[in-house]
Tab-separated table of C-alpha atoms in Angstrom:
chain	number	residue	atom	x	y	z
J	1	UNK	CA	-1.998	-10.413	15.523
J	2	UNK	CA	1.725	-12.150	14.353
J	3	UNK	CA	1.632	-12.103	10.889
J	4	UNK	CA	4.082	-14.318	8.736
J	5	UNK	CA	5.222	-12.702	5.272
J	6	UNK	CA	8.474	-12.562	3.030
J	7	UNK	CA	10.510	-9.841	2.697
J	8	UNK	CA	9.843	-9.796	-1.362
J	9	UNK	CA	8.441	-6.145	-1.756
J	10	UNK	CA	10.700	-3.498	0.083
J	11	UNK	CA	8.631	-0.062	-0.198
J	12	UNK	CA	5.482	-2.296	0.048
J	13	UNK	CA	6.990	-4.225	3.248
J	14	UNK	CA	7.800	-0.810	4.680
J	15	UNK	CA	4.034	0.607	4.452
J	16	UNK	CA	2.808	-2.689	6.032
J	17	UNK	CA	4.976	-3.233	8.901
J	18	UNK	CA	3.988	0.417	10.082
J	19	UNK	CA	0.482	-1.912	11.399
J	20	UNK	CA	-0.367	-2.265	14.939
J	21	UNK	CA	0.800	-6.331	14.260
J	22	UNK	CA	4.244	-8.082	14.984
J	23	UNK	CA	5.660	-9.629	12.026
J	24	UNK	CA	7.824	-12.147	11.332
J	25	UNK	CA	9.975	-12.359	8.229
J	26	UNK	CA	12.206	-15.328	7.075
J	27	UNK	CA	15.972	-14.677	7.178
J	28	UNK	CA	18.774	-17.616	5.995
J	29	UNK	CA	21.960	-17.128	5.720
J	30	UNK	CA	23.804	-14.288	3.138
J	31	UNK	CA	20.063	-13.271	2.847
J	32	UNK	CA	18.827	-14.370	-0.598
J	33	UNK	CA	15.139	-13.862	-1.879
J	34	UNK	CA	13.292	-16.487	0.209
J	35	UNK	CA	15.032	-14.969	3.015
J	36	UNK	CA	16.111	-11.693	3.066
J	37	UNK	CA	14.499	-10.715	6.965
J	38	UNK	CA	14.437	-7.271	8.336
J	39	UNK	CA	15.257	-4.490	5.779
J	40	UNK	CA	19.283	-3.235	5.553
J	41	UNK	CA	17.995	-0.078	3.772
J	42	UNK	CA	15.065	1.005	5.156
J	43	UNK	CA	13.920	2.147	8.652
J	44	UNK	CA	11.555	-0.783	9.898
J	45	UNK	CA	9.796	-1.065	13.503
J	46	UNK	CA	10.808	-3.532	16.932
J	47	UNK	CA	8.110	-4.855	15.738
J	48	UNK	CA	9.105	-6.992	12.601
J	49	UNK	CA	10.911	-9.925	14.108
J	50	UNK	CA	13.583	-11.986	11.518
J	51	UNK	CA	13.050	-15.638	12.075
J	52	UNK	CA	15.174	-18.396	10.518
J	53	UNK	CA	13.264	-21.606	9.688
J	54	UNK	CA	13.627	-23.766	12.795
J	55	UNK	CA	12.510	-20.617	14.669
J	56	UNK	CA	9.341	-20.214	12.761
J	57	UNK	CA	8.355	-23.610	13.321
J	58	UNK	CA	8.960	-23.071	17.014
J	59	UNK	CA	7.063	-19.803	16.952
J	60	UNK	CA	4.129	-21.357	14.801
J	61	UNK	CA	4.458	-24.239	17.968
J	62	UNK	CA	5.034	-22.163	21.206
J	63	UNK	CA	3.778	-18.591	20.192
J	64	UNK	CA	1.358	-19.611	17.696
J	65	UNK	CA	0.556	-17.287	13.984
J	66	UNK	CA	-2.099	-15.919	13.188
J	67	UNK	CA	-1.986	-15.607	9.446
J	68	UNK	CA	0.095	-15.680	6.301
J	69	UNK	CA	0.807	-13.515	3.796
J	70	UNK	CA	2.191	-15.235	0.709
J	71	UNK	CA	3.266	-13.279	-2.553
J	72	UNK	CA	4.993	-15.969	-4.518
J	73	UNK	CA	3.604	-19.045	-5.324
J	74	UNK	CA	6.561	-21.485	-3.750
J	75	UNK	CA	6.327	-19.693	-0.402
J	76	UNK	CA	3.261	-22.102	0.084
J	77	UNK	CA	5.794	-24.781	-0.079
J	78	UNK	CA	8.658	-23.121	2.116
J	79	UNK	CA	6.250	-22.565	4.641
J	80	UNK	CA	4.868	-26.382	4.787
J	81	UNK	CA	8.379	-27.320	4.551
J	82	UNK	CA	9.485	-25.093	7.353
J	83	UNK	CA	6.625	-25.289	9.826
J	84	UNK	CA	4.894	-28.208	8.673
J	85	UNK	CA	1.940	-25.981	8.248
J	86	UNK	CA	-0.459	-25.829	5.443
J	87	UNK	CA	-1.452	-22.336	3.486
J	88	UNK	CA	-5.113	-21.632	4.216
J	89	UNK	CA	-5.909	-25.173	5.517
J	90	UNK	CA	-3.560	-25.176	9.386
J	91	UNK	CA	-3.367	-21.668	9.356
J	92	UNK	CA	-5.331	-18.342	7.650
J	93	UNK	CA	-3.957	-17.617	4.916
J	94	UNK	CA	-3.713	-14.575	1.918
J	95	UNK	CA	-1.821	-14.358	-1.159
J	96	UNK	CA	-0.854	-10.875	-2.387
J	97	UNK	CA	-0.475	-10.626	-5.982
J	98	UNK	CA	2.004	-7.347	-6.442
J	99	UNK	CA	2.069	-7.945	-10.049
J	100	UNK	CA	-0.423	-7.446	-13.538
J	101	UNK	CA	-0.031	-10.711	-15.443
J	102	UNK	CA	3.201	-11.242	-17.226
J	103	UNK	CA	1.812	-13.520	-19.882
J	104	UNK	CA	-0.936	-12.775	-22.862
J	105	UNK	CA	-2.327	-10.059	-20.873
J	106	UNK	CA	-6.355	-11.049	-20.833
J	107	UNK	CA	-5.896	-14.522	-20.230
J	108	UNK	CA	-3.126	-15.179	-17.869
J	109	UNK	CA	-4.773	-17.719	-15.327
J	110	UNK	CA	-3.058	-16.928	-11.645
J	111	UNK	CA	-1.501	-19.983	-10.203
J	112	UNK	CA	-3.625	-19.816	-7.200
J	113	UNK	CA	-6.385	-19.579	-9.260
J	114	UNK	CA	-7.466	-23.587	-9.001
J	115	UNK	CA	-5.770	-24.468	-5.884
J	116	UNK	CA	-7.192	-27.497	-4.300
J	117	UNK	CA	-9.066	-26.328	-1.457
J	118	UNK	CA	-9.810	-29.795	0.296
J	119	UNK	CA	-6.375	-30.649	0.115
J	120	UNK	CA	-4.498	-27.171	0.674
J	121	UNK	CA	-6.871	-24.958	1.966
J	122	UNK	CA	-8.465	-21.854	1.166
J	123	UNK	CA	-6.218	-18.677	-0.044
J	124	UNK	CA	-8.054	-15.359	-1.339
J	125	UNK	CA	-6.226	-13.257	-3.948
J	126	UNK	CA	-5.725	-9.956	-2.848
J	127	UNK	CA	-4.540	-7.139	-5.602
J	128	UNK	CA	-2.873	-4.233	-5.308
J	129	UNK	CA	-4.847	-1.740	-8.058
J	130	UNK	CA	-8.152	-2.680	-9.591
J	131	UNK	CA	-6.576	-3.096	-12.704
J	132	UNK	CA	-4.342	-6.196	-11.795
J	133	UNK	CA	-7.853	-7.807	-10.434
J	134	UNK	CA	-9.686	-6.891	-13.581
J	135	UNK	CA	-6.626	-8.449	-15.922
J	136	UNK	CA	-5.850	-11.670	-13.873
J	137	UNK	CA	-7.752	-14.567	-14.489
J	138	UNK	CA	-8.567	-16.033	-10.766
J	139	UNK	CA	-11.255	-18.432	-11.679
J	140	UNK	CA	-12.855	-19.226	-8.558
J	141	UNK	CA	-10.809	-17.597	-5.856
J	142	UNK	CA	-12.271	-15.067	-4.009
J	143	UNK	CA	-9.909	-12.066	-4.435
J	144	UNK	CA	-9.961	-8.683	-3.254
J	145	UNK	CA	-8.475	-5.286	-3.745
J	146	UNK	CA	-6.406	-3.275	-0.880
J	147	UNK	CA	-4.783	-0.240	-2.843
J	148	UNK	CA	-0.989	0.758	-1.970
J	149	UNK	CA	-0.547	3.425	0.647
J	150	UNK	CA	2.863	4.909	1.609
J	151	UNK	CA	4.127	6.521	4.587
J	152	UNK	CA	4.136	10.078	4.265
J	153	UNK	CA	8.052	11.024	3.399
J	154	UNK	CA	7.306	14.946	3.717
J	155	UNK	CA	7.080	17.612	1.318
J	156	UNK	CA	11.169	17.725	0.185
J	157	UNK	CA	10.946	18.892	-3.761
J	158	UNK	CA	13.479	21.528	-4.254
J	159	UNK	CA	13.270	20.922	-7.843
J	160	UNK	CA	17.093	22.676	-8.089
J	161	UNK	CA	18.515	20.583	-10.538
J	162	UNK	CA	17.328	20.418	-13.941
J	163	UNK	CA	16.598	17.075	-14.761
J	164	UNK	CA	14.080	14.323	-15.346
J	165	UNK	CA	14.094	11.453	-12.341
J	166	UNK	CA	13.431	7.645	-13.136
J	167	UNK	CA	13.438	4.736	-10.902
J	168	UNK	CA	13.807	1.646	-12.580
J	169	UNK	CA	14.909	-1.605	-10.931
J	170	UNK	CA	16.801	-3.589	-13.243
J	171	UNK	CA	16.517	-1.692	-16.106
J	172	UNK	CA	18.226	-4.244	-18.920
J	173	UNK	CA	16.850	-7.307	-17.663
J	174	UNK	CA	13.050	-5.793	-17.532
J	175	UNK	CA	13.671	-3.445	-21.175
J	176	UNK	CA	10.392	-3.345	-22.400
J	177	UNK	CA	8.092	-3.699	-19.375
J	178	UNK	CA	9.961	-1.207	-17.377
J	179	UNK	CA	9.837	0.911	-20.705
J	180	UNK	CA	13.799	1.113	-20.529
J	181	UNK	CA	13.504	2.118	-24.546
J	182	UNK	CA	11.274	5.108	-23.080
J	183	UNK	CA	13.704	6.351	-20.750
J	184	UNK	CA	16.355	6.327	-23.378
J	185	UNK	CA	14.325	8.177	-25.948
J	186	UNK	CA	13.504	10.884	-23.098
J	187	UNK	CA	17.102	10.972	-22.119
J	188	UNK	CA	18.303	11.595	-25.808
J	189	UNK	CA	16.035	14.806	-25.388
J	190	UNK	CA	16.516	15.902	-22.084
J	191	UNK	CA	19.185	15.146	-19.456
J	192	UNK	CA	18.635	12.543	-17.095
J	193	UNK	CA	19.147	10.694	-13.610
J	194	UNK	CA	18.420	6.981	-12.813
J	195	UNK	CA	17.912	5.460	-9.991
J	196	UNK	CA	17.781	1.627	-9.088
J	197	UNK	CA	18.810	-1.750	-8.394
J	198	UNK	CA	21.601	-2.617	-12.227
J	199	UNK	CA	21.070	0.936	-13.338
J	200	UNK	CA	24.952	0.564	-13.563
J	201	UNK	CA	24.378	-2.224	-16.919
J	202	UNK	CA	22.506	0.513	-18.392
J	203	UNK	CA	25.476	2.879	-18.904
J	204	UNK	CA	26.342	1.170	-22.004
J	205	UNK	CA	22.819	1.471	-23.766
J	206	UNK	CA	23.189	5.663	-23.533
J	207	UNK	CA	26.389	6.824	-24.832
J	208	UNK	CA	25.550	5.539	-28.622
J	209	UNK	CA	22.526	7.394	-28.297
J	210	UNK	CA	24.244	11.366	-28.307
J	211	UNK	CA	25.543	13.926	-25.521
J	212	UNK	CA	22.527	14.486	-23.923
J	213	UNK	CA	21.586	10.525	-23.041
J	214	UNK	CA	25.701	9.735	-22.324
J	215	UNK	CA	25.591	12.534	-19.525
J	216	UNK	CA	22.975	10.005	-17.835
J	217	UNK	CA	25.676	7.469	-18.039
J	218	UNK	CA	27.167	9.466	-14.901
J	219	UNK	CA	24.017	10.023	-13.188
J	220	UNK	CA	23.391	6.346	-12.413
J	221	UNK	CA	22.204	5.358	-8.874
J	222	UNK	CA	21.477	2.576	-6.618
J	223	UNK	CA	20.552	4.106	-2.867
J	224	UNK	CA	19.174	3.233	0.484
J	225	UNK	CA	15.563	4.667	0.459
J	226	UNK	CA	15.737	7.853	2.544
J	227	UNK	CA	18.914	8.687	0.322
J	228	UNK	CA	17.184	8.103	-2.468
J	229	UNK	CA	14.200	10.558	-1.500
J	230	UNK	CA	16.927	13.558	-0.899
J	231	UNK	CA	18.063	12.964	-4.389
J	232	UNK	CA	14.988	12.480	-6.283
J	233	UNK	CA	13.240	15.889	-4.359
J	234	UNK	CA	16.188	17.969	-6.082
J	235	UNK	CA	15.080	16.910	-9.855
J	236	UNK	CA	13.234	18.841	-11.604
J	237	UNK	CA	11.344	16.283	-12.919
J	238	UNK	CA	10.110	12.764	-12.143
J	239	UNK	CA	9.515	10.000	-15.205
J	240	UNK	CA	7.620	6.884	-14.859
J	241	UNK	CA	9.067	4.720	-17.945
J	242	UNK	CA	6.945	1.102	-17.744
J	243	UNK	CA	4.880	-0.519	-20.263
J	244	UNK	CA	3.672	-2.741	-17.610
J	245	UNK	CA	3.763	-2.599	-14.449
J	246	UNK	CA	1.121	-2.823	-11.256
J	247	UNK	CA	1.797	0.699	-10.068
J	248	UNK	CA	5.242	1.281	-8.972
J	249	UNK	CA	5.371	2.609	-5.339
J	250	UNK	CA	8.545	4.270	-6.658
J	251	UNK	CA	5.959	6.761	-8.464
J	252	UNK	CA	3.448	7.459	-5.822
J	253	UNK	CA	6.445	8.087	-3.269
J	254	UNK	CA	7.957	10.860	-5.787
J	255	UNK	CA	4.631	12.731	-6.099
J	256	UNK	CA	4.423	12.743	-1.979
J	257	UNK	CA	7.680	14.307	-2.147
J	258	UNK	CA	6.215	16.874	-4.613
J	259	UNK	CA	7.195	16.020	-7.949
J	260	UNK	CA	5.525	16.166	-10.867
J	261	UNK	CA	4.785	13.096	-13.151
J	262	UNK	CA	5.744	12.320	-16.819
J	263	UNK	CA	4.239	8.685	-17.298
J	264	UNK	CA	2.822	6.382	-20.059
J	265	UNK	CA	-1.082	5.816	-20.006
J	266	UNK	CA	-1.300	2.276	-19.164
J	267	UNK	CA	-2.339	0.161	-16.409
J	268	UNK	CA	-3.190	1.755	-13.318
J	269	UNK	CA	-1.752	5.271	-14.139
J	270	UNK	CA	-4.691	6.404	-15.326
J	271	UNK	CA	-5.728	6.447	-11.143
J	272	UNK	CA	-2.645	7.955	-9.662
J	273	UNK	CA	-1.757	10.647	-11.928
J	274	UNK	CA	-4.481	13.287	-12.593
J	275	UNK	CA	-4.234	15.659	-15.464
J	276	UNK	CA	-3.099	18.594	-12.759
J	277	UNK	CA	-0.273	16.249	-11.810
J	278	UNK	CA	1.515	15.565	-14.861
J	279	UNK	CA	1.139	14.355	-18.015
J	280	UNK	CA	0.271	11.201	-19.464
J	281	UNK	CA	1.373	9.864	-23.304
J	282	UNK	CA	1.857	7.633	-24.998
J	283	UNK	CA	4.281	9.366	-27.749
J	284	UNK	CA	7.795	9.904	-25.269
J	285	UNK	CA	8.461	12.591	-27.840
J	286	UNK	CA	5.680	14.379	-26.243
J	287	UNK	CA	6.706	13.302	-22.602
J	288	UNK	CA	9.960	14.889	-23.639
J	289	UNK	CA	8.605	18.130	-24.919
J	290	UNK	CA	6.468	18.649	-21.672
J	291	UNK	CA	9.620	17.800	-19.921
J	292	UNK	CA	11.973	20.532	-21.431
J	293	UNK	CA	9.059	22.933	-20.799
J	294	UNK	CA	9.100	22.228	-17.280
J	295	UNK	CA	12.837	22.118	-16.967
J	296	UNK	CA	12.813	25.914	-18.303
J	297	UNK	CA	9.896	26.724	-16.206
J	298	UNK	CA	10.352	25.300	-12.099
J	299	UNK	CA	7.310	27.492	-11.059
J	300	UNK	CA	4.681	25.222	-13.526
J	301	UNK	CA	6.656	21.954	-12.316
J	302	UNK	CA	6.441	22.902	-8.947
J	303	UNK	CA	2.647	23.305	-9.452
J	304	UNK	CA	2.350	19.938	-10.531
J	305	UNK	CA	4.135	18.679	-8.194
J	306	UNK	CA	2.115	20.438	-5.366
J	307	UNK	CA	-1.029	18.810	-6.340
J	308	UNK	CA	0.663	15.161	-7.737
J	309	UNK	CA	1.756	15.023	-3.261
J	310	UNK	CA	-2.132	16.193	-2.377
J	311	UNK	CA	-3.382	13.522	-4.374
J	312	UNK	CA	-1.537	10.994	-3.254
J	313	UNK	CA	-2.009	11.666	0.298
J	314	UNK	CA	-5.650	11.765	0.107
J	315	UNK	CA	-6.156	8.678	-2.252
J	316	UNK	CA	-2.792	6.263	-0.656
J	317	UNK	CA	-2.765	7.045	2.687
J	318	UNK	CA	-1.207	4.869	4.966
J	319	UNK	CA	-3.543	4.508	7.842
J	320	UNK	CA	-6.399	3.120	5.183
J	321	UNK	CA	-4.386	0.889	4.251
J	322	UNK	CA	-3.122	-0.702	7.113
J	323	UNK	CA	-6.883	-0.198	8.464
J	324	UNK	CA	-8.107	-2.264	5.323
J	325	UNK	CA	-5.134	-5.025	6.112
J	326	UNK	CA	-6.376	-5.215	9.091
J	327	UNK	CA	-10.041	-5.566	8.551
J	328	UNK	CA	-8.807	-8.376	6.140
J	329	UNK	CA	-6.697	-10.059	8.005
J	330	UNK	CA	-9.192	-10.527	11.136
J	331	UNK	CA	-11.837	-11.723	8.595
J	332	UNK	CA	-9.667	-14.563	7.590
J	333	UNK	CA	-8.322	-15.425	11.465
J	334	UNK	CA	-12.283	-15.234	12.454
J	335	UNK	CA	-14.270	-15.944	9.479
């Protein structure tokens, strides 16, 4: 199949491209969000093509696409305005929703929710973890659920530093939802590295808050992703801050490397952390306790870890998923 989809979602992009499709992303110039095409920091296939827009509409004209994947709500627009094609009514079409709701959380209608269907088409919903589909209000859409699954980056934990891991993306912007406050309160109590896109606005939130916190001030970083997996596999520890969040790939891909999980009990963690993998809590003084122990101890973290990368090979692989895309995708070219 050719498959049309924004670059939006790097680590999620990277999983799907790995398909037995060709896919075509949107590039412009200076790559901004609506068209960012082929990955600078990660390692994608031949087989993801970057298209600007006159090409599309020449490839949606001479090639011909099989189906669309949309995950914001204006790409519906871009690509009518691009190809002159409509979203689920000229070609088969899918909207993946990477996101729980961002307004009052049991009553946030999705904005695909009551799309006109005679005059746009039909577009399922599909979720990333049961709990965004359970939380969004999608009225009469048909959605679906395809969990996340990540190539397999290879048992690297060394564990050789001692320090807690976070990966937050845009730390200062997102405070609260990416539980920013959390990560501070850990840091105070145990030293820290973190990793991201504007970690670097964060330096000025830890040195008021003591020694221990200001020594993370040094150990912000914002890497290419196989970097990034050589210097989280050397913490001791990994932390997953967020309030509120779907289910940050960013956590599944440190437990495949082997380390073990400090997270907050909310949303979908519940799933991808079991109690031999870490700890869950929802008091960071606690989260902060557990990591010290393990920062004193590396065999108990390393047993964590061991079974935080066996889980989520056997419950994210990548071959379901792509198998499950797939299955989807077809259903929606030949319904």
């Amino acid at each position: 199949m050719r498959v049309l989809l924004w670059h939006v979602h790097g680590s999620w992009t990277t999983a799907f491209v790995q398909g037995e499709h060709e896919y075509l992303v949107p590039v412009l110039p200076d790559r901004p969000a609506d068209g960012r095409g082929r990955a600078q920091t990660w390692d994608w296939p031949a087989s993801v093509r970057e298209l600007g827009p006159a090409e599309l509409r020449r490839a949606f004209d001479d090639e011909g696409v099989d189906a669309v994947v949309l995950q914001r709500p204006h790409e519906a627009r871009l690509l009518r305005e691009w190809t002159g094609r409509r979203a689920g009514r000229d070609v088969p079409t899918v909207y993946l929703e990477h996101d729980a709701p961002g307004g009052p959380a049991a009553a946030t209608r999705h904005p695909l929710a009551d799309v006109d269907v005679a005059a746009e088409g039909h577009v399922p919903i599909v979720h990333v973890t049961q709990f965004n589909a359970l939380m969004w209000d999608t009225g009469p859409a048909r959605t679906a659920v395809i969990e996340h699954g990540i190539p397999d980056p290879g048992h690297r934990y060394t564990g050789e530093r001692e320090r807690v891991a976070a990966v937050v993306n845009e730390p200062v912007r997102r405070w609260r939802a990416a539980g920013t406050d959390v990560l501070l309160q850990v840091a105070r109590q145990a030293p820290a590295e973190v990793y991201g896109m504007g970690t670097a606005l964060l330096a000025e939130h830890l040195s008021p808050l003591g020694p221990t916190a200001a020594g993370a001030a040094d150990r912000l970083y914002d890497l290419p992703q196989a970097e990034l997996h050589d210097r989280l596999a050397g913490a001791r520890v990994y932390l997953h801050p967020y309030r509120w969040t779907s289910l940050g790939l960013a956590l599944l891909e440190a437990m495949a490397l082997g380390l073990p999980v400090l997270a907050l009990p909310v949303t979908a963690a519940y799933a991808a952390v079991p109690p031999e993998a870490g700890v869950l809590s929802a008091d960071p003084d606690e989260l902060a306790a557990v990591a010290r122990r393990w920062l004193a101890d590396p065999s108990e973290a390393a047993a964590h870890g061991k079974v935080a990368r066996e889980h989520v090979l056997t419950h994210y692989p990548l071959d379901r998923f792509l198998d499950r895309w797939t299955t989807l995708l077809t259903q929606e070219v030949s319904p």
